[in-house]
mmCIF file of C-alpha atoms and ligand atoms in Angstrom:
data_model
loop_
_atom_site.group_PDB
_atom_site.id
_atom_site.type_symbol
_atom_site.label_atom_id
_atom_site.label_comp_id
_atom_site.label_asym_id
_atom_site.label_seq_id
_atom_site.Cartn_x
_atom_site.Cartn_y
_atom_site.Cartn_z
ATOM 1 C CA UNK A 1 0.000 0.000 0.000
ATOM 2 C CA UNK A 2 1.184 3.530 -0.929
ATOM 3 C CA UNK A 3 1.068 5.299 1.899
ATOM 4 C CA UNK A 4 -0.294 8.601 0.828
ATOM 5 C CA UNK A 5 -1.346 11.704 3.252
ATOM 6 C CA UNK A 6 -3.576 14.161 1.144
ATOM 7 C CA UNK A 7 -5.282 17.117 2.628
ATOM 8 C CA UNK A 8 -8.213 18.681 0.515
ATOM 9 C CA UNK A 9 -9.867 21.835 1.555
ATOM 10 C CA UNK A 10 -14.116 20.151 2.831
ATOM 11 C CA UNK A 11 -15.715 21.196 -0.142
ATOM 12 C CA UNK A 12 -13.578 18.715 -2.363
ATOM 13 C CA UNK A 13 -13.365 16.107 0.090
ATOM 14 C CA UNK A 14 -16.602 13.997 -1.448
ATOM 15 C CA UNK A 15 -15.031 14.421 -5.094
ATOM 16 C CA UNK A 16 -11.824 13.297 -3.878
ATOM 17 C CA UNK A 17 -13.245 10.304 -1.707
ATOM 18 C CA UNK A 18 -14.935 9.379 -5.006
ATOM 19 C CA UNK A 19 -12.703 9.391 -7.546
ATOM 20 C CA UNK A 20 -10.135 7.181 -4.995
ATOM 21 C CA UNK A 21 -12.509 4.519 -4.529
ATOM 22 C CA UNK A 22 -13.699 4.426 -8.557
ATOM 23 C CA UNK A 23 -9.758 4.536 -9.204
ATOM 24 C CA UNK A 24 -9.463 1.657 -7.184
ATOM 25 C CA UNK A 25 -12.277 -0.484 -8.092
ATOM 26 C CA UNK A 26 -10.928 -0.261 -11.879
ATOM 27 C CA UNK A 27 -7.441 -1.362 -10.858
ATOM 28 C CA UNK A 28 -8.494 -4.392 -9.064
ATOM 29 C CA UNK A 29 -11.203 -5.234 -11.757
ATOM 30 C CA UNK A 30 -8.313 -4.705 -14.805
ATOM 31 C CA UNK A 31 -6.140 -7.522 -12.873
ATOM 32 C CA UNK A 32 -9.349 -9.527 -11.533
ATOM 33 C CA UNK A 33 -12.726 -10.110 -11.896
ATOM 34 C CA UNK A 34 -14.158 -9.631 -9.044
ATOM 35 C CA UNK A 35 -13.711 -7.004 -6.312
ATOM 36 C CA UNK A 36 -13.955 -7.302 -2.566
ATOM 37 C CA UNK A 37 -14.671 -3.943 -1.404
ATOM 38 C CA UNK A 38 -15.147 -3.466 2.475
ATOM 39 C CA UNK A 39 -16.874 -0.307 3.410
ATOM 40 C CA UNK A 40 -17.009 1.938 6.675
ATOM 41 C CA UNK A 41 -19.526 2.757 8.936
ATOM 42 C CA UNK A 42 -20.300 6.136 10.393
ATOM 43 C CA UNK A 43 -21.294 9.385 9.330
ATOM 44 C CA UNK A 44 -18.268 10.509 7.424
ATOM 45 C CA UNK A 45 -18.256 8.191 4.295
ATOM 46 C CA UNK A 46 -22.051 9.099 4.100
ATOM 47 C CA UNK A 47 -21.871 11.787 1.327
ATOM 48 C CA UNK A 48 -19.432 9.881 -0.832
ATOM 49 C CA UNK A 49 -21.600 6.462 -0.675
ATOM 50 C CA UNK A 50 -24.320 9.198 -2.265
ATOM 51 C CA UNK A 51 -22.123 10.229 -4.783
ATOM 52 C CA UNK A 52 -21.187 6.653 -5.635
ATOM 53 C CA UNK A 53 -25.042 6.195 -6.140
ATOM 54 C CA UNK A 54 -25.119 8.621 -8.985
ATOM 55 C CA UNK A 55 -22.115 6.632 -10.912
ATOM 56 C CA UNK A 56 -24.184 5.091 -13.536
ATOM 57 C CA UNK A 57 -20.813 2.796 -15.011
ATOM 58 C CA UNK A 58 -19.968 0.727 -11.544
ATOM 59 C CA UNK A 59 -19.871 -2.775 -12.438
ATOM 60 C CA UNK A 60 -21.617 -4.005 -9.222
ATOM 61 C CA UNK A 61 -21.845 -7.718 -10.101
ATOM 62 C CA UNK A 62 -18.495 -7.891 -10.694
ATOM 63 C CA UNK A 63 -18.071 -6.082 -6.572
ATOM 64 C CA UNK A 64 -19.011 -8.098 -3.589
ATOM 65 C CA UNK A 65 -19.607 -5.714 -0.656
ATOM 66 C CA UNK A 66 -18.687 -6.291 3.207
ATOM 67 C CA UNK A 67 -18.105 -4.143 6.336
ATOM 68 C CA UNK A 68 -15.611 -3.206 8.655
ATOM 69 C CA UNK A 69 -18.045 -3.788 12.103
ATOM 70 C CA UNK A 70 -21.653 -3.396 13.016
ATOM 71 C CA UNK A 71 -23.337 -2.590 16.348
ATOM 72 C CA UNK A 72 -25.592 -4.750 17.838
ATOM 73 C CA UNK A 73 -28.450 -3.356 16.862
ATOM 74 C CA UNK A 74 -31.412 -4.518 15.182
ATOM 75 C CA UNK A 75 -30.925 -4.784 11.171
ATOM 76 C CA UNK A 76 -33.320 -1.858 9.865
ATOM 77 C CA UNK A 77 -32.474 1.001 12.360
ATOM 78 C CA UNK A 78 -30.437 4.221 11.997
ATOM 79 C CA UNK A 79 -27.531 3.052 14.503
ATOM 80 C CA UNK A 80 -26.823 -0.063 12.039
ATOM 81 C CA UNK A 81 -23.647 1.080 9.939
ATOM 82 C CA UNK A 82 -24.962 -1.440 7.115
ATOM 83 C CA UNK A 83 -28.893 -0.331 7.378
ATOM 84 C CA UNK A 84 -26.996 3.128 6.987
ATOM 85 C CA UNK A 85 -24.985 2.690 3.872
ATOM 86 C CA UNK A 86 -27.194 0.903 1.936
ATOM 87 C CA UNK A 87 -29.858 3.097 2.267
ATOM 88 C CA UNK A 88 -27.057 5.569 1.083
ATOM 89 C CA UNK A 89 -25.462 3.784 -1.882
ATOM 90 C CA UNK A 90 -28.532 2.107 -3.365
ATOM 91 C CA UNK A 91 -31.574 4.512 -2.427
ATOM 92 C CA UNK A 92 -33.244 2.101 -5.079
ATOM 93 C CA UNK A 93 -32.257 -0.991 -3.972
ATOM 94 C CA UNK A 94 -29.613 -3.264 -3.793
ATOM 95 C CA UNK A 95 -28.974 -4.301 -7.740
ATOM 96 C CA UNK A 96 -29.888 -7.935 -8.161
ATOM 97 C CA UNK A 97 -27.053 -9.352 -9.576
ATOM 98 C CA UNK A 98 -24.524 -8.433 -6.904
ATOM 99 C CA UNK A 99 -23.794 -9.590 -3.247
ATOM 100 C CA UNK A 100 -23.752 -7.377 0.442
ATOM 101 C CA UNK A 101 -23.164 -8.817 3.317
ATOM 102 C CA UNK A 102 -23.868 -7.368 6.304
ATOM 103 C CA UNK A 103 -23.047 -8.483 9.409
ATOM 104 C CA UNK A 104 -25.712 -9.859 11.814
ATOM 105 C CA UNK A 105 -25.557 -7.696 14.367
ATOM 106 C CA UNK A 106 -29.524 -9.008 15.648
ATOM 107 C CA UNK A 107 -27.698 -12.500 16.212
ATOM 108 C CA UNK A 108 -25.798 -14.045 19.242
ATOM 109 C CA UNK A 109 -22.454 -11.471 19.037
ATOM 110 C CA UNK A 110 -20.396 -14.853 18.727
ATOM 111 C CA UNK A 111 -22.114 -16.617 16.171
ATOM 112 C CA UNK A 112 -22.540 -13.807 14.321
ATOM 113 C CA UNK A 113 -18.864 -12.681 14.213
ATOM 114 C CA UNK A 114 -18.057 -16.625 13.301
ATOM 115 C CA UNK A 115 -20.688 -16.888 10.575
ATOM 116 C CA UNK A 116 -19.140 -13.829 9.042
ATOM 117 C CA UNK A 117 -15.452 -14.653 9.297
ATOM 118 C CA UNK A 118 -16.842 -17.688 7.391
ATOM 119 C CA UNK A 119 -17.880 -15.394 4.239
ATOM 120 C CA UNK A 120 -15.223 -12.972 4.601
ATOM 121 C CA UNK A 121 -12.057 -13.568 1.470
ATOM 122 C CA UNK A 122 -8.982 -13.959 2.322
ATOM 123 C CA UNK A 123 -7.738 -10.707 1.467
ATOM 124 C CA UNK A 124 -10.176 -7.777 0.974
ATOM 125 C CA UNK A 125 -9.221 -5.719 -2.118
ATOM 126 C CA UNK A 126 -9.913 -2.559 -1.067
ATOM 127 C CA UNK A 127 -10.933 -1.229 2.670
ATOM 128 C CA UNK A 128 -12.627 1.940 3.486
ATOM 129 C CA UNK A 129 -12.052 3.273 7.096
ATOM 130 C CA UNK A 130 -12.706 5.831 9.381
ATOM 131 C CA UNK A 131 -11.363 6.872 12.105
ATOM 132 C CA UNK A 132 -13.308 8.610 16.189
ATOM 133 C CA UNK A 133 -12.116 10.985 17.877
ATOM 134 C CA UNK A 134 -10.293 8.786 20.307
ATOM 135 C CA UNK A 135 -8.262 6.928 17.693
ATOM 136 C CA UNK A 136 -10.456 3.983 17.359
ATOM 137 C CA UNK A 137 -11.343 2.707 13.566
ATOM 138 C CA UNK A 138 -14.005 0.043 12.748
ATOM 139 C CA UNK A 139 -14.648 -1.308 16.356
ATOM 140 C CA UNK A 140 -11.284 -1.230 17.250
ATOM 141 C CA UNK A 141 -11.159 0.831 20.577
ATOM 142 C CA UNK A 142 -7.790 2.395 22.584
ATOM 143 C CA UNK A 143 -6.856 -0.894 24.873
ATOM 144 C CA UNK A 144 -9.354 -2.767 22.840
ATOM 145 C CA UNK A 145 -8.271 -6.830 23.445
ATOM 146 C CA UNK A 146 -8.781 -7.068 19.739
ATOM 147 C CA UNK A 147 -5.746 -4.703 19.317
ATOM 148 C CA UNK A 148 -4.117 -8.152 19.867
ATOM 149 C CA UNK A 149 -6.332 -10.866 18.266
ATOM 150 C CA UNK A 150 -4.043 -12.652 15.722
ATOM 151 C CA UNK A 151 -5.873 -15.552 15.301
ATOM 152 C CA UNK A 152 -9.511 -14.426 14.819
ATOM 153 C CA UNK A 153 -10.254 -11.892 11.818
ATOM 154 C CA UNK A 154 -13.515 -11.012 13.222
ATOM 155 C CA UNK A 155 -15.127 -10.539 16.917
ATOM 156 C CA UNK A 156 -17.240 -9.249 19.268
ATOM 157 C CA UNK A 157 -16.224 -6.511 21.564
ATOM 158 C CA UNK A 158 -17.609 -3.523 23.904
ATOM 159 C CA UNK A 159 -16.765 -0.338 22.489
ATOM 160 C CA UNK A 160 -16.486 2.764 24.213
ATOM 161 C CA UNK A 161 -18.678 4.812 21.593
ATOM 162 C CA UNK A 162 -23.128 3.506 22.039
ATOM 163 C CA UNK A 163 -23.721 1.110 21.011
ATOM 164 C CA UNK A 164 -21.484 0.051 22.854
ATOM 165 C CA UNK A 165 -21.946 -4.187 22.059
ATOM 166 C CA UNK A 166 -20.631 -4.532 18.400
ATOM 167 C CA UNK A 167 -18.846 -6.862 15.755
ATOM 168 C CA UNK A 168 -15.189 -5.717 14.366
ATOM 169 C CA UNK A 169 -12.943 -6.432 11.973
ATOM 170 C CA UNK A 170 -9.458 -7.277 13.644
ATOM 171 C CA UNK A 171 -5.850 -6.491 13.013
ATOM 172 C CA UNK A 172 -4.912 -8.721 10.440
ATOM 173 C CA UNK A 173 -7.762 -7.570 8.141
ATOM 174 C CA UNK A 174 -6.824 -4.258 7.701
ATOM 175 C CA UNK A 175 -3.249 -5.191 7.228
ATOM 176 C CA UNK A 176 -4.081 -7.455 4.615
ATOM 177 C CA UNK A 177 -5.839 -5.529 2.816
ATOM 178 C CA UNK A 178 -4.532 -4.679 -0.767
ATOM 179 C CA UNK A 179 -5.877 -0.674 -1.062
ATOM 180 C CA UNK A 180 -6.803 1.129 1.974
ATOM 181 C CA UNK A 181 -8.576 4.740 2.522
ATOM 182 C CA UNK A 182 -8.868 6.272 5.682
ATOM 183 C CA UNK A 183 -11.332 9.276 5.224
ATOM 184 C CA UNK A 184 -11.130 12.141 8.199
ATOM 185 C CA UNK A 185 -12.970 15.052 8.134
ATOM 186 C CA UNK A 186 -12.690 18.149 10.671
ATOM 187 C CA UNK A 187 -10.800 19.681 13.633
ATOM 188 C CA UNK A 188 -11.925 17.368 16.248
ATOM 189 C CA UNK A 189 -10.291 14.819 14.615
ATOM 190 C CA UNK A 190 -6.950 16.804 14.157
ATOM 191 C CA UNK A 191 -5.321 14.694 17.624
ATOM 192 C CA UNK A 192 -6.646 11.310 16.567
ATOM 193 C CA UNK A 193 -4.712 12.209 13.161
ATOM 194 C CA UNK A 194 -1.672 13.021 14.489
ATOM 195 C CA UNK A 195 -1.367 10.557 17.288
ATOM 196 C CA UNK A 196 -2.328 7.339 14.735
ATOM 197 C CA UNK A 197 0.604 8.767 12.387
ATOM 198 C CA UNK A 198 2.628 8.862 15.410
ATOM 199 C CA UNK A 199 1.867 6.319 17.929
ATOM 200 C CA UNK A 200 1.850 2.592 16.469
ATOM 201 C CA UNK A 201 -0.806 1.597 20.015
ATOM 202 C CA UNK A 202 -3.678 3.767 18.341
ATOM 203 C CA UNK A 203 -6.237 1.464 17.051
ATOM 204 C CA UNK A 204 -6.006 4.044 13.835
ATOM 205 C CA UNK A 205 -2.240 3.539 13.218
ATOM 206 C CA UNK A 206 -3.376 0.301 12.014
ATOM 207 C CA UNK A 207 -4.119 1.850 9.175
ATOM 208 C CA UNK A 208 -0.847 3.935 8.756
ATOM 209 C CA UNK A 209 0.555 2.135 5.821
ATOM 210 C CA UNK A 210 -2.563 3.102 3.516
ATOM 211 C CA UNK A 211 -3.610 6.260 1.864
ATOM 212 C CA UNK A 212 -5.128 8.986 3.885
ATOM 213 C CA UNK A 213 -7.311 11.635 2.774
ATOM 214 C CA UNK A 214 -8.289 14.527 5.527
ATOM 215 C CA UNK A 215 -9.320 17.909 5.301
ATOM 216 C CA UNK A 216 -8.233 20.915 6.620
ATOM 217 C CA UNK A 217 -9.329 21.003 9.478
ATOM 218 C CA UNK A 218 -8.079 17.343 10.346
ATOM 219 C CA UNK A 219 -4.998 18.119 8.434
ATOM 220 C CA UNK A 220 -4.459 20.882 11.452
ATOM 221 C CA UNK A 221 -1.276 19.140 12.797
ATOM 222 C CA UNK A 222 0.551 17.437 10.143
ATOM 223 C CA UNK A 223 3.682 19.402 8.652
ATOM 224 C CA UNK A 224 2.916 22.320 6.497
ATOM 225 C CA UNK A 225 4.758 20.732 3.775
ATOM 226 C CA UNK A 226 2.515 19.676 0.891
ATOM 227 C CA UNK A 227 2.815 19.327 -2.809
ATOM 228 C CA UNK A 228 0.517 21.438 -5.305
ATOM 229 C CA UNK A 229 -1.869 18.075 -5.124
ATOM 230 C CA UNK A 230 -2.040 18.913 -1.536
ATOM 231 C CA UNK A 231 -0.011 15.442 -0.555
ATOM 232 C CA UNK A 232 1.641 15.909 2.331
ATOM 233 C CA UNK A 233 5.348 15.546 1.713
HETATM 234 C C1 6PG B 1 -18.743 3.140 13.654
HETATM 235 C C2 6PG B 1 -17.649 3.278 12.638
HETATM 236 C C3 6PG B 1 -16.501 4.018 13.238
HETATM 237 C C4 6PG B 1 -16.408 5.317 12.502
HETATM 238 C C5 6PG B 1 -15.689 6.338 13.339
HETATM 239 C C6 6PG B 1 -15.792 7.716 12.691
HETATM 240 O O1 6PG B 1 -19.402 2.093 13.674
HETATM 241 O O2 6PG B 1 -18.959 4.101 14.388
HETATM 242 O O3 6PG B 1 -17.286 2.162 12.023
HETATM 243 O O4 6PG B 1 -15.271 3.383 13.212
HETATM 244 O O5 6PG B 1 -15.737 5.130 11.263
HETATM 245 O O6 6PG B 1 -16.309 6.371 14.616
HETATM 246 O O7 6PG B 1 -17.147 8.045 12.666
HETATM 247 P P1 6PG B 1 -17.617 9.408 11.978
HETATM 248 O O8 6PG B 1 -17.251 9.300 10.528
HETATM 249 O O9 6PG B 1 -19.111 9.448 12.204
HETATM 250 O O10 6PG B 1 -16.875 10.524 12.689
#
């Protein structure tokens, strides 16, 4: 994984998020033909699943989609990251001929996380991430115990954001996966930023070996020292 840092002013953050993910989705699908793309929950990837719903040329049924973690919630509310994005990326419906999988966060936390590991590829092709305040991405929590689960490559854990009972990718996942994008918008997030860059025991710094695309206001405490693009350098 590249590694990039790119810092775009809010109002191109969507465009940007957009044309990374459509970038990526033709790579993988000019060397394969299918694409495992693993998407991210809360609100920040909202507006760019949106704009990926007005892309008339995706080739869905050649894309299987999968999550990074759900809460234990019941399937069709608002606090359910899939019941969320879907309702985001395919305001019509989810085309026939492709596959989602959500995971079941209704079901026994256990079996749930099990029956998904089950489905879940060996390597995801590309990963979408975000990352809280606190450092955490997915359901990975600071001194979450799945910061050191190297067997499993999903579980159950308590989070410290409600709800707090929810279903998480692990480690390994995100480090195997072959294109990464961790999205961050806005000031509050500027510590998080800077401490996952920094600190390898943020959850986030899991991530640090992908490409990272942040605003301004996120950007806040990385170096000055950017490239016309706005890649931090
Ligand atoms: C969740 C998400 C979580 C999210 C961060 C950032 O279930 O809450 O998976 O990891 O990506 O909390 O959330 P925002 O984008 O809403 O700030």
């Amino acid at each position: 994984m590249s590694g990039m840092r790119k810092v775009i002013e809010p109002e191109a953050f969507v465009d940007a998020a957009t044309e990374w993910i459509l970038r990526k989705i033709d790579s993988v699908l000019d060397q394969s033909n299918h694409c495992h793309l693993m998407l991210a929950g809360g609100s920040t990837p909202l507006p760019v699943y949106e704009q990926l719903a007005t892309q008339n040329d995706i080739l869905w049924h050649r894309i299987t989609l999968y999550f990074g973690d759900e809460r234990c919630v019941p399937p069709m509310t608002p606090e359910s990251n899939a019941f969320t994005v879907i309702s985001r990326l395919f305001p019509n419906g989810i085309p026939k001929d492709m596959t989602v999988h959500r995971m079941c966060g209704e079901k026994d936390p256990d079996e749930a996380a099990q029956a998904y590991e089950a489905i879940l590829p060996a390597r995801i092709d590309i990963m979408l991430l975000g990352i809280g305040e606190d450092g955490h991405t997915a359901s990975i929590f600071p001194g979450s115990v799945a910061l050191d689960e190297e067997k499993r490559r999903i579980m159950p854990v308590i989070g410290s954001k409600p709800p707090l009972q929810r279903l998480t990718i692990t480690p390994r996942v995100i480090r195997d996966a072959q294109h990464l994008l961790v999205m961050v918008q806005g000031e509050d997030k500027a510590d998080a930023v800077r401490w996952a860059l920094n600190d390898r025991s943020v959850p986030a710094a899991l991530a640090v070996d992908g490409d990272w695309l942040m605003d301004s206001g996120a950007a806040r405490s990385l170096p000055e020292k950017r490239d016309k693009q706005g890649v931090v350098v």
